[in-house]
XYZ file of N, CA and C in Angstrom:
792
model
N 16.769 141.921 -97.952
C 15.858 142.846 -98.627
C 14.436 142.530 -98.168
N 13.674 143.528 -97.701
C 12.330 143.252 -97.194
C 11.395 142.761 -98.294
N 10.440 141.917 -97.893
C 9.458 141.421 -98.854
C 8.590 142.573 -99.337
N 8.192 142.546 -100.618
C 7.321 143.615 -101.131
C 5.945 143.560 -100.456
N 5.301 144.707 -100.445
C 3.974 144.813 -99.857
C 3.016 143.925 -100.662
N 2.339 142.951 -100.023
C 1.461 142.055 -100.777
C 0.134 142.703 -101.163
N -0.170 143.866 -100.576
C -1.481 144.471 -100.794
C -1.799 144.693 -102.280
N -0.910 145.345 -103.074
C -1.252 145.584 -104.488
C -1.512 144.300 -105.261
N -0.692 143.278 -105.037
C -0.877 142.021 -105.757
C -2.196 141.366 -105.365
N -2.495 141.393 -104.075
C -3.753 140.808 -103.622
C -4.950 141.565 -104.195
N -4.844 142.879 -104.248
C -5.940 143.680 -104.786
C -6.130 143.402 -106.272
N -5.015 143.259 -106.997
C -5.122 142.941 -108.433
C -5.790 141.583 -108.620
N -5.419 140.613 -107.781
C -6.030 139.292 -107.892
C -7.534 139.370 -107.619
N -7.905 140.113 -106.582
C -9.325 140.246 -106.253
C -10.087 140.899 -107.399
N -9.473 141.917 -108.007
C -10.133 142.609 -109.118
C -10.310 141.708 -110.327
N -9.406 140.746 -110.483
C -9.494 139.845 -111.635
C -10.712 138.933 -111.565
N -11.347 138.858 -110.392
C -12.537 138.013 -110.245
C -13.809 138.750 -110.642
N -13.682 140.026 -110.992
C -14.848 140.832 -111.360
C -14.759 141.280 -112.812
N -15.847 141.808 -113.298
C -15.951 142.136 -114.718
C -14.956 143.209 -115.138
N -14.870 144.296 -114.378
C -13.961 145.384 -114.749
C -13.650 146.228 -113.519
N -12.526 146.916 -113.595
C -12.138 147.804 -112.496
C -13.086 148.999 -112.434
N -13.535 149.458 -113.587
C -14.474 150.585 -113.604
C -15.748 150.240 -112.834
N -16.245 149.026 -113.054
C -17.451 148.601 -112.341
C -17.187 148.517 -110.836
N -16.027 147.997 -110.461
C -15.677 147.898 -109.043
C -15.669 149.287 -108.406
N -15.034 150.242 -109.065
C -14.955 151.603 -108.521
C -16.335 152.224 -108.387
N -17.188 152.009 -109.382
C -18.543 152.576 -109.315
C -19.311 152.005 -108.138
N -19.222 150.690 -107.960
C -20.018 150.054 -106.913
C -19.485 150.339 -105.514
N -18.182 150.483 -105.381
C -17.620 150.823 -104.069
C -17.777 152.316 -103.791
N -17.730 153.118 -104.882
C -17.805 154.560 -104.729
C -16.447 155.208 -104.577
N -15.426 154.636 -105.265
C -14.069 155.165 -105.199
C -13.661 155.763 -106.540
N -12.778 156.750 -106.493
C -12.249 157.361 -107.692
C -11.360 156.383 -108.448
N -11.586 156.244 -109.751
C -10.851 155.260 -110.550
C -9.353 155.579 -110.569
N -8.996 156.850 -110.704
C -7.583 157.217 -110.745
C -6.888 156.869 -109.426
N -7.552 157.147 -108.317
C -6.975 156.816 -107.025
C -6.882 155.311 -106.848
N -7.899 154.580 -107.307
C -7.912 153.128 -107.191
C -6.751 152.521 -107.982
N -6.436 153.114 -109.131
C -5.299 152.635 -109.923
C -3.993 152.760 -109.136
N -3.890 153.784 -108.305
C -2.684 153.953 -107.488
C -2.602 152.854 -106.416
N -3.753 152.400 -105.927
C -3.746 151.289 -104.974
C -3.266 150.008 -105.649
N -3.733 149.783 -106.879
C -3.373 148.568 -107.605
C -1.892 148.546 -107.966
N -1.363 149.702 -108.329
C 0.037 149.778 -108.749
C 1.000 149.795 -107.568
N 0.489 150.024 -106.374
C 1.350 150.096 -105.207
C 1.900 151.477 -104.936
N 1.430 152.485 -105.676
C 1.909 153.853 -105.463
C 1.350 154.459 -104.178
N 0.211 153.924 -103.718
C -0.421 154.460 -102.503
C -1.206 153.352 -101.826
N -1.412 153.528 -100.528
C -2.265 152.613 -99.761
C -3.546 153.342 -99.398
N -4.697 152.687 -99.497
C -5.944 153.351 -99.102
C -5.984 153.590 -97.595
N -6.788 154.539 -97.201
C -6.991 154.798 -95.776
C -7.665 153.584 -95.143
N -7.608 153.448 -93.825
C -8.311 152.330 -93.173
C -9.792 152.276 -93.540
N -10.404 153.450 -93.670
C -11.822 153.488 -94.038
C -12.036 152.896 -95.425
N -11.238 153.338 -96.404
C -11.403 152.822 -97.765
C -10.966 151.364 -97.874
N -9.988 150.952 -97.074
C -9.602 149.538 -97.050
C -10.786 148.684 -96.601
N -11.486 149.169 -95.607
C -12.666 148.443 -95.143
C -13.743 148.358 -96.204
N -13.921 149.436 -96.960
C -14.919 149.439 -98.032
C -14.541 148.452 -99.129
N -13.265 148.418 -99.477
C -12.791 147.485 -100.507
C -12.966 146.046 -100.034
N -12.565 145.778 -98.789
C -12.681 144.424 -98.253
C -14.130 143.979 -98.200
N -15.026 144.867 -97.750
C -16.444 144.520 -97.669
C -17.000 144.184 -99.053
N -16.535 144.891 -100.069
C -17.006 144.637 -101.430
C -16.658 143.222 -101.880
N -15.438 142.750 -101.524
C -15.007 141.422 -101.941
C -15.368 140.331 -100.935
N -16.077 140.696 -99.863
C -16.513 139.694 -98.888
C -15.402 139.136 -98.036
N -14.392 139.965 -97.733
C -13.263 139.538 -96.914
C -13.043 140.570 -95.811
N -12.036 140.346 -94.972
C -11.692 141.309 -93.938
C -10.547 142.190 -94.423
N -10.375 143.384 -93.856
C -9.231 144.224 -94.245
C -7.896 143.523 -94.028
N -7.798 142.695 -92.989
C -6.546 141.997 -92.700
C -6.198 140.983 -93.794
N -7.212 140.426 -94.454
C -6.961 139.453 -95.518
C -6.110 140.048 -96.640
N -6.263 141.342 -96.887
C -5.543 141.972 -97.988
C -4.041 142.055 -97.746
N -3.591 141.810 -96.520
C -2.168 141.843 -96.198
C -1.560 140.449 -96.078
N -2.336 139.419 -96.411
C -1.805 138.060 -96.379
C -0.804 137.849 -97.513
N 0.030 136.826 -97.370
C 0.892 136.426 -98.481
C -0.007 136.072 -99.670
N 0.409 136.425 -100.888
C -0.467 136.239 -102.052
C -1.072 134.851 -102.191
N -0.290 133.787 -101.936
C -0.849 132.442 -102.064
C -1.930 132.195 -101.022
N -1.710 132.672 -99.808
C -2.721 132.520 -98.766
C -3.963 133.339 -99.091
N -3.726 134.544 -99.649
C -4.861 135.388 -99.996
C -5.710 134.741 -101.087
N -5.048 134.191 -102.104
C -5.785 133.542 -103.190
C -6.621 132.385 -102.657
N -6.034 131.604 -101.735
C -6.774 130.492 -101.142
C -7.927 131.000 -100.286
N -7.708 132.092 -99.539
C -8.746 132.641 -98.688
C -9.927 133.166 -99.509
N -9.605 133.747 -100.671
C -10.649 134.339 -101.504
C -11.448 133.292 -102.263
N -10.828 132.136 -102.540
C -11.474 131.173 -103.432
C -11.771 129.809 -102.826
N -11.251 129.510 -101.617
C -11.451 128.158 -101.101
C -12.932 127.913 -100.813
N -13.390 126.654 -100.928
C -14.817 126.360 -100.861
C -15.516 126.856 -99.612
N -14.872 126.754 -98.441
C -15.596 127.130 -97.235
C -15.719 128.637 -97.089
N -14.994 129.403 -97.908
C -15.137 130.849 -97.886
C -15.765 131.383 -99.167
N -15.827 130.507 -100.178
C -16.325 130.966 -101.465
C -17.821 131.217 -101.392
N -18.218 132.431 -101.687
C -19.634 132.790 -101.641
C -20.148 133.068 -103.049
N -19.628 132.280 -104.015
C -19.992 132.559 -105.392
C -21.499 132.537 -105.594
N -22.193 131.651 -104.897
C -23.639 131.589 -105.053
C -24.315 132.813 -104.461
N -23.781 133.303 -103.342
C -24.386 134.447 -102.669
C -23.765 135.762 -103.087
N -22.654 135.716 -103.812
C -21.933 136.947 -104.124
C -22.790 137.899 -104.938
N -23.614 137.356 -105.828
C -24.479 138.228 -106.619
C -25.407 139.036 -105.736
N -25.864 138.412 -104.646
C -26.714 139.133 -103.704
C -25.903 140.136 -102.899
N -24.762 139.699 -102.368
C -23.942 140.586 -101.537
C -23.419 141.777 -102.331
N -23.213 141.592 -103.625
C -22.738 142.691 -104.456
C -23.774 143.806 -104.563
N -25.012 143.516 -104.184
C -26.058 144.526 -104.239
C -26.013 145.514 -103.095
N -25.109 145.319 -102.144
C -24.996 146.202 -100.987
C -23.690 146.995 -101.063
N -23.684 148.300 -100.804
C -24.793 149.149 -100.369
C -25.512 149.878 -101.495
N -25.250 149.527 -102.748
C -25.939 150.202 -103.847
C -25.459 151.629 -104.014
N -26.402 152.564 -104.145
C -26.074 153.978 -104.309
C -25.697 154.545 -102.943
N -24.404 154.501 -102.643
C -23.938 154.876 -101.311
C -24.189 156.345 -101.014
N -23.967 157.205 -102.001
C -24.162 158.641 -101.780
C -25.615 158.949 -101.421
N -26.551 158.325 -102.129
C -27.966 158.558 -101.835
C -28.349 157.973 -100.482
N -27.758 156.830 -100.148
C -28.106 156.155 -98.895
C -27.585 156.913 -97.684
N -26.462 157.578 -97.844
C -25.893 158.328 -96.719
C -26.833 159.418 -96.212
N -27.724 159.900 -97.061
C -28.666 160.938 -96.634
C -29.641 160.423 -95.583
N -29.738 159.092 -95.468
C -30.717 158.506 -94.553
C -30.079 157.866 -93.326
N -28.797 158.122 -93.116
C -28.122 157.633 -91.918
C -28.689 158.354 -90.690
N -28.887 157.625 -89.603
C -29.384 158.244 -88.379
C -30.269 157.300 -87.591
N -30.950 157.848 -86.599
C -31.828 157.073 -85.713
C -33.279 157.245 -86.135
N -34.045 156.167 -85.945
C -35.455 156.169 -86.356
C -36.334 155.528 -85.288
N -37.555 156.052 -85.184
C -38.623 155.348 -84.486
C -39.415 154.646 -85.583
N -39.658 153.361 -85.451
C -40.334 152.599 -86.500
C -41.691 152.110 -86.009
N -42.640 151.987 -86.943
C -44.006 151.596 -86.585
C -44.544 150.611 -87.626
N -45.154 149.532 -87.141
C -45.825 148.609 -88.045
C -46.882 147.827 -87.276
N -47.707 147.105 -88.011
C -48.740 146.261 -87.413
C -48.302 144.811 -87.536
N -48.387 144.070 -86.440
C -47.981 142.666 -86.425
C -49.169 141.792 -86.043
N -49.292 140.599 -86.652
C -50.377 139.684 -86.247
C -50.248 139.221 -84.810
N -49.064 139.379 -84.216
C -48.895 139.003 -82.815
C -49.641 139.954 -81.878
N -49.916 141.169 -82.374
C -50.586 142.187 -81.545
C -51.693 142.819 -82.379
N -52.752 142.058 -82.687
C -53.824 142.571 -83.567
C -54.466 143.827 -82.998
N -54.693 144.792 -83.882
C -55.335 146.033 -83.481
C -54.421 147.019 -82.807
N -53.127 146.695 -82.687
C -52.166 147.578 -82.046
C -51.008 147.878 -82.996
N -50.291 148.936 -82.712
C -49.128 149.324 -83.502
C -47.869 148.990 -82.705
N -46.950 148.281 -83.327
C -45.673 147.957 -82.696
C -44.697 149.095 -82.986
N -44.236 149.746 -81.932
C -43.265 150.832 -82.061
C -41.895 150.321 -81.623
N -40.905 150.448 -82.481
C -39.537 150.008 -82.188
C -38.572 151.129 -82.520
N -37.275 150.885 -82.363
C -36.284 151.891 -82.728
C -35.175 151.247 -83.544
N -34.568 152.041 -84.397
C -33.541 151.529 -85.305
C -32.496 152.603 -85.565
N -31.333 152.142 -85.952
C -30.252 153.050 -86.336
C -29.625 152.571 -87.634
N -29.532 153.442 -88.624
C -28.813 153.182 -89.868
C -27.477 153.906 -89.776
N -26.375 153.176 -90.016
C -25.056 153.789 -89.863
C -24.080 153.169 -90.855
N -22.985 153.890 -91.100
C -21.959 153.415 -92.034
C -20.810 152.795 -91.259
N -20.332 151.645 -91.741
C -19.250 150.943 -91.070
C -18.414 150.198 -92.095
N -17.166 150.607 -92.263
C -16.235 149.943 -93.187
C -16.800 149.793 -94.590
N -17.398 150.852 -95.097
C -17.893 150.829 -96.458
C -19.248 150.205 -96.639
N -19.813 149.634 -95.587
C -21.155 149.055 -95.646
C -22.116 149.943 -94.867
N -23.373 149.913 -95.237
C -24.409 150.607 -94.474
C -25.162 149.538 -93.699
N -25.120 149.658 -92.395
C -25.698 148.647 -91.520
C -26.886 149.207 -90.750
N -27.633 148.293 -90.160
C -28.783 148.691 -89.355
C -28.823 147.846 -88.089
N -29.173 148.480 -86.989
C -29.444 147.791 -85.731
C -30.829 148.217 -85.259
N -31.633 147.247 -84.859
C -32.990 147.543 -84.402
C -33.234 146.894 -83.046
N -34.079 147.540 -82.262
C -34.479 147.013 -80.962
C -35.998 147.057 -80.867
N -36.558 145.945 -80.449
C -38.002 145.848 -80.224
C -38.227 145.475 -78.762
N -38.875 146.349 -78.030
C -39.132 146.104 -76.613
C -40.627 146.245 -76.349
N -41.237 145.161 -75.884
C -42.688 145.137 -75.688
C -43.005 144.685 -74.272
N -43.845 145.442 -73.621
C -44.361 145.080 -72.301
C -45.877 144.999 -72.410
N -46.387 143.778 -72.408
C -47.826 143.524 -72.501
C -48.316 143.069 -71.138
N -48.838 144.007 -70.342
C -49.275 143.689 -68.977
C -50.459 142.735 -68.968
N -51.349 142.864 -69.941
C -52.546 142.017 -69.977
C -52.170 140.552 -70.124
N -51.257 140.263 -71.037
C -50.838 138.881 -71.293
C -49.565 138.494 -70.547
N -49.087 139.401 -69.676
C -47.882 139.171 -68.877
C -46.697 138.766 -69.756
N -46.486 139.567 -70.797
C -45.407 139.298 -71.750
C -44.398 140.444 -71.713
N -43.128 140.090 -71.559
C -42.032 141.037 -71.668
C -41.118 140.531 -72.780
N -41.038 141.269 -73.854
C -40.242 140.852 -75.008
C -39.181 141.898 -75.311
N -37.943 141.437 -75.464
C -36.843 142.331 -75.839
C -36.061 141.638 -76.947
N -36.092 142.200 -78.144
C -35.443 141.580 -79.300
C -34.489 142.561 -79.963
N -33.368 142.026 -80.463
C -32.403 142.818 -81.208
C -32.258 142.245 -82.610
N -32.019 143.137 -83.561
C -31.845 142.738 -84.954
C -30.644 143.475 -85.539
N -29.924 142.798 -86.423
C -28.815 143.409 -87.144
C -28.998 143.112 -88.627
N -28.487 144.007 -89.459
C -28.663 143.760 -90.877
C -27.895 144.713 -91.759
N -28.162 144.623 -93.055
C -27.525 145.444 -94.073
C -28.583 146.253 -94.811
N -28.154 147.397 -95.334
C -29.054 148.304 -96.037
C -28.463 148.618 -97.403
N -29.312 148.694 -98.413
C -28.863 149.093 -99.737
C -29.882 150.034 -100.356
N -29.456 150.760 -101.394
C -30.305 151.758 -102.047
C -30.247 151.541 -103.550
N -31.400 151.266 -104.139
C -31.507 151.084 -105.583
C -32.797 151.728 -106.078
N -32.687 152.504 -107.154
C -33.849 153.061 -107.852
C -34.808 153.750 -106.875
N -34.251 154.579 -106.028
C -35.012 155.365 -105.054
C -35.807 154.499 -104.085
N -35.267 153.337 -103.763
C -35.857 152.460 -102.754
C -34.766 152.019 -101.784
N -35.115 151.966 -100.497
C -34.196 151.481 -99.470
C -34.588 150.047 -99.126
N -33.650 149.112 -99.277
C -33.890 147.707 -98.976
C -33.108 147.339 -97.718
N -33.794 146.747 -96.749
C -33.187 146.393 -95.472
C -33.387 144.902 -95.224
N -32.298 144.169 -95.031
C -32.352 142.746 -94.698
C -31.800 142.580 -93.289
N -32.575 141.946 -92.393
C -32.180 141.823 -90.989
C -32.334 140.387 -90.498
N -31.580 140.067 -89.446
C -31.783 138.818 -88.728
C -31.817 139.136 -87.242
N -32.603 138.366 -86.525
C -32.671 138.564 -85.082
C -31.437 137.974 -84.419
N -31.053 138.540 -83.289
C -29.895 138.075 -82.534
C -30.379 137.145 -81.437
N -29.898 135.901 -81.443
C -30.327 134.939 -80.443
C -30.093 133.523 -80.901
N -30.548 132.571 -80.110
C -30.321 131.161 -80.408
C -31.191 130.657 -81.551
N -32.328 131.279 -81.781
C -33.213 130.867 -82.861
C -33.506 132.067 -83.754
N -32.534 132.451 -84.590
C -32.690 133.673 -85.382
C -33.769 133.558 -86.447
N -34.359 134.685 -86.762
C -35.322 134.811 -87.847
C -34.839 135.895 -88.794
N -35.294 135.840 -90.028
C -34.935 136.829 -91.030
C -36.149 137.670 -91.389
N -35.890 138.917 -91.760
C -36.963 139.798 -92.201
C -36.430 140.744 -93.262
N -37.332 141.329 -94.030
C -36.942 142.290 -95.047
C -37.919 143.452 -95.037
N -37.375 144.639 -95.204
C -38.181 145.854 -95.252
C -37.785 146.659 -96.473
N -38.771 147.198 -97.177
C -38.532 148.070 -98.321
C -39.197 149.404 -98.031
N -38.396 150.470 -98.061
C -38.893 151.799 -97.733
C -38.716 152.739 -98.917
N -39.600 153.725 -99.005
C -39.573 154.678 -100.116
C -39.303 156.086 -99.604
N -38.149 156.662 -99.969
C -37.921 158.071 -99.661
C -38.820 158.942 -100.549
N -39.066 160.158 -100.088
C -39.884 161.069 -100.879
C -39.041 162.268 -101.310
N -39.640 163.448 -101.397
C -38.920 164.600 -101.903
C -37.703 164.922 -101.039
N -36.762 165.654 -101.629
C -35.534 166.000 -100.926
C -35.835 166.759 -99.640
N -36.862 167.626 -99.681
C -37.163 168.442 -98.512
C -37.943 167.670 -97.448
N -38.337 166.434 -97.737
C -39.102 165.652 -96.767
C -38.336 164.381 -96.451
N -37.534 164.433 -95.396
C -36.732 163.281 -95.019
C -37.127 162.740 -93.651
N -38.226 163.185 -93.112
C -38.629 162.730 -91.781
C -39.185 161.318 -91.842
N -40.043 161.041 -92.827
C -40.721 159.751 -92.888
C -40.279 158.923 -94.085
N -40.099 157.614 -93.844
C -39.861 156.624 -94.892
C -40.997 155.624 -94.798
N -41.752 155.461 -95.881
C -42.913 154.579 -95.878
C -42.627 153.347 -96.718
N -43.194 152.200 -96.315
C -42.981 150.994 -97.093
C -43.676 149.782 -96.519
N -43.031 148.638 -96.708
C -43.600 147.346 -96.313
C -42.529 146.515 -95.622
N -42.937 145.774 -94.592
C -42.021 144.852 -93.930
C -42.567 143.438 -94.048
N -41.659 142.468 -94.137
C -42.029 141.056 -94.239
C -41.218 140.261 -93.232
N -41.901 139.448 -92.442
C -41.209 138.667 -91.432
C -42.063 137.523 -90.944
N -41.812 137.087 -89.716
C -42.607 136.028 -89.111
C -43.163 136.532 -87.784
N -44.371 136.127 -87.467
C -45.009 136.578 -86.236
C -44.353 135.915 -85.028
N -44.293 136.647 -83.941
C -43.641 136.145 -82.739
C -44.546 135.191 -81.969
N -45.853 135.473 -81.941
C -46.773 134.689 -81.115
C -47.660 133.752 -81.926
N -47.856 134.014 -83.196
C -48.799 133.244 -84.009
C -48.092 132.124 -84.765
N -47.468 131.205 -84.040
C -46.847 130.015 -84.622
C -45.783 130.370 -85.666
N -45.149 131.515 -85.499
C -44.118 131.962 -86.434
C -44.600 131.967 -87.884
N -45.831 132.385 -88.082
C -46.360 132.449 -89.436
C -45.763 133.636 -90.185
N -45.439 133.464 -91.472
C -44.952 134.599 -92.250
C -46.068 135.616 -92.465
N -45.691 136.881 -92.468
C -46.676 137.930 -92.688
C -46.025 139.117 -93.378
N -46.859 140.015 -93.900
C -46.393 141.265 -94.492
C -47.338 142.375 -94.064
N -46.789 143.532 -93.775
C -47.638 144.662 -93.388
C -46.940 145.966 -93.719
N -47.682 147.042 -93.670
C -47.102 148.354 -93.878
C -46.145 148.692 -92.736
N -45.126 149.484 -93.074
C -44.204 149.970 -92.049
C -43.829 151.409 -92.378
N -43.643 152.215 -91.342
C -43.235 153.605 -91.533
C -42.152 153.943 -90.507
N -41.083 154.586 -90.985
C -39.962 154.988 -90.123
C -39.971 156.501 -89.994
N -39.774 156.982 -88.774
C -39.713 158.416 -88.505
C -38.298 158.782 -88.048
N -37.627 159.610 -88.824
C -36.251 160.005 -88.503
C -36.253 160.952 -87.309
N -35.416 160.655 -86.307
C -35.396 161.487 -85.104
C -34.015 162.078 -84.823
N -33.129 162.048 -85.825
C -31.863 162.761 -85.691
C -30.640 161.876 -85.623
N -29.493 162.532 -85.517
C -28.211 161.841 -85.458
C -27.782 161.521 -84.023
N -28.200 162.337 -83.069
C -27.814 162.131 -81.672
C -29.025 162.362 -80.758
N -30.026 161.505 -80.836
C -31.223 161.684 -80.008
C -30.980 161.232 -78.570
N -31.946 161.501 -77.726
C -31.932 160.977 -76.364
C -32.287 159.489 -76.444
N -31.303 158.619 -76.291
C -31.524 157.191 -76.520
C -32.482 156.590 -75.493
N -32.424 157.047 -74.272
C -33.349 156.529 -73.252
C -34.788 156.892 -73.593
N -34.980 158.129 -74.008
C -36.327 158.550 -74.394
C -36.804 157.781 -75.618
N -35.895 157.572 -76.545
C -36.216 156.817 -77.761
C -36.653 155.392 -77.421
N -35.913 154.749 -76.520
C -36.240 153.386 -76.133
C -37.534 153.330 -75.321
N -37.795 154.373 -74.546
C -39.002 154.378 -73.716
C -40.275 154.422 -74.552
N -40.180 154.879 -75.792
C -41.358 154.934 -76.666
C -41.704 153.574 -77.246
N -40.781 152.620 -77.163
C -41.011 151.305 -77.759
C -42.129 150.563 -77.025
N -42.877 149.788 -77.783
C -43.943 148.987 -77.190
C -45.085 148.817 -78.169
N -46.220 148.372 -77.668
C -47.425 148.255 -78.485
C -48.377 149.375 -78.093
N -48.905 150.065 -79.102
C -49.723 151.248 -78.867
C -51.071 151.127 -79.567
N -52.156 151.574 -78.925
C -53.436 151.656 -79.639
C -53.399 152.815 -80.624
N -54.270 152.757 -81.608
C -54.289 153.828 -82.600
C -54.692 155.168 -81.997
N -55.297 155.138 -80.830
C -55.702 156.385 -80.165
C -54.585 157.000 -79.332
N -53.442 156.332 -79.238
C -52.357 156.815 -78.400
C -51.817 158.164 -78.888
N -51.537 159.055 -77.939
C -50.951 160.342 -78.272
C -49.505 160.197 -78.738
N -48.910 159.046 -78.472
C -47.527 158.821 -78.910
C -47.419 158.552 -80.407
N -48.562 158.308 -81.051
C -48.543 158.049 -82.495
C -48.646 159.369 -83.248
N -47.641 159.747 -84.014
C -47.758 160.951 -84.854
C -48.903 160.793 -85.854
N -49.508 161.894 -86.221
C -50.654 161.856 -87.130
C -50.301 161.184 -88.450
N -49.092 161.426 -88.951
C -48.672 160.821 -90.217
C -48.602 159.302 -90.103
N -48.128 158.813 -88.967
C -48.054 157.371 -88.737
C -49.450 156.778 -88.668
N -50.331 157.429 -87.924
C -51.688 156.924 -87.754
C -52.423 156.845 -89.097
N -52.320 157.895 -89.904
C -53.033 157.906 -91.182
C -52.480 156.869 -92.153
N -51.182 156.567 -92.050
C -50.579 155.588 -92.954
C -50.966 154.161 -92.572
N -51.101 153.883 -91.270
C -51.363 152.514 -90.817
C -52.836 152.224 -90.585
N -53.622 153.242 -90.227
C -55.024 153.013 -89.869
C -55.925 153.254 -91.064
N -55.765 152.431 -92.098
C -56.608 152.494 -93.289
C -56.923 151.067 -93.735
N -58.025 150.874 -94.463
C -58.359 149.517 -94.964
C -57.254 148.920 -95.825
N -56.500 149.785 -96.511
C -55.426 149.287 -97.381
C -54.249 148.731 -96.599
N -54.208 148.981 -95.281
C -53.067 148.566 -94.468
C -53.293 147.199 -93.824
N -54.074 146.363 -94.456
C -54.360 145.032 -93.912
C -53.085 144.194 -93.799
N -52.949 143.466 -92.684
C -51.823 142.563 -92.497
C -52.089 141.276 -93.263
N -51.141 140.854 -94.069
C -51.280 139.630 -94.863
C -50.511 138.504 -94.197
N -51.166 137.368 -93.978
C -50.511 136.212 -93.364
C -50.809 134.962 -94.168
N -50.111 133.888 -93.835
C -50.337 132.590 -94.472
C -51.328 131.800 -93.612
N -52.438 131.327 -94.175
C -53.400 130.575 -93.382
C -52.803 129.294 -92.807
N -53.285 128.873 -91.640
C -52.747 127.686 -90.972
C -53.287 126.396 -91.581
N -54.330 126.456 -92.394
C -54.935 125.228 -92.913
C -54.328 124.787 -94.242
N -53.233 125.390 -94.656
C -52.578 124.953 -95.917
C -51.732 123.730 -95.656
């Protein structure tokens, strides 16, 4: 006689680690009645929904098909237990339906202490993957005066709470850095620009922490990627490549870059 499908038992065990099934369904964005069918074994979720469920519990989709004893150990053993960080991870992706409206490619602009008096233009993509909303960013700078060629990649997670978009990223490389950006959507009819603040560390100024204004310009779902990347770099405020909305948001006394002094 074949062994029973371990998925329902594993899912029930995972659910027992949370406050309620109703809360789980709300945060994942799944129908409670359908979720009950997954728990009872009457139905299996689609690969997409399996990924969303797994991401919620901080595991892989394959983990849900392990033998129950192995699954319990995988979910709770110390080297995999993220109980301290789980409260933070549970905050992603937040209001998934609202966040989906902002999926797509963006040209991003901010001021960095590494390039005083100039605007750093980069590109980013917000996309959905296995129930999570992720972000990939590329920063490409060619500074002929200082003979600097910089190419940086960042990956991260995005969440939506109380009409705010929160983005947490880390750089890809041997010496990663972390950054956070908070953006504010505006009216439903205005989805081109997201304005907010970014916090990170400067690339050239002794890796000092800083905060500055940031603005993202939505450029569509399938833009010309080469053209998008060609816009990246450092730009003067007089550059024709800067949209008027970007210039007015960044070129004001209120847009001062905040850094930590070196004499502390």
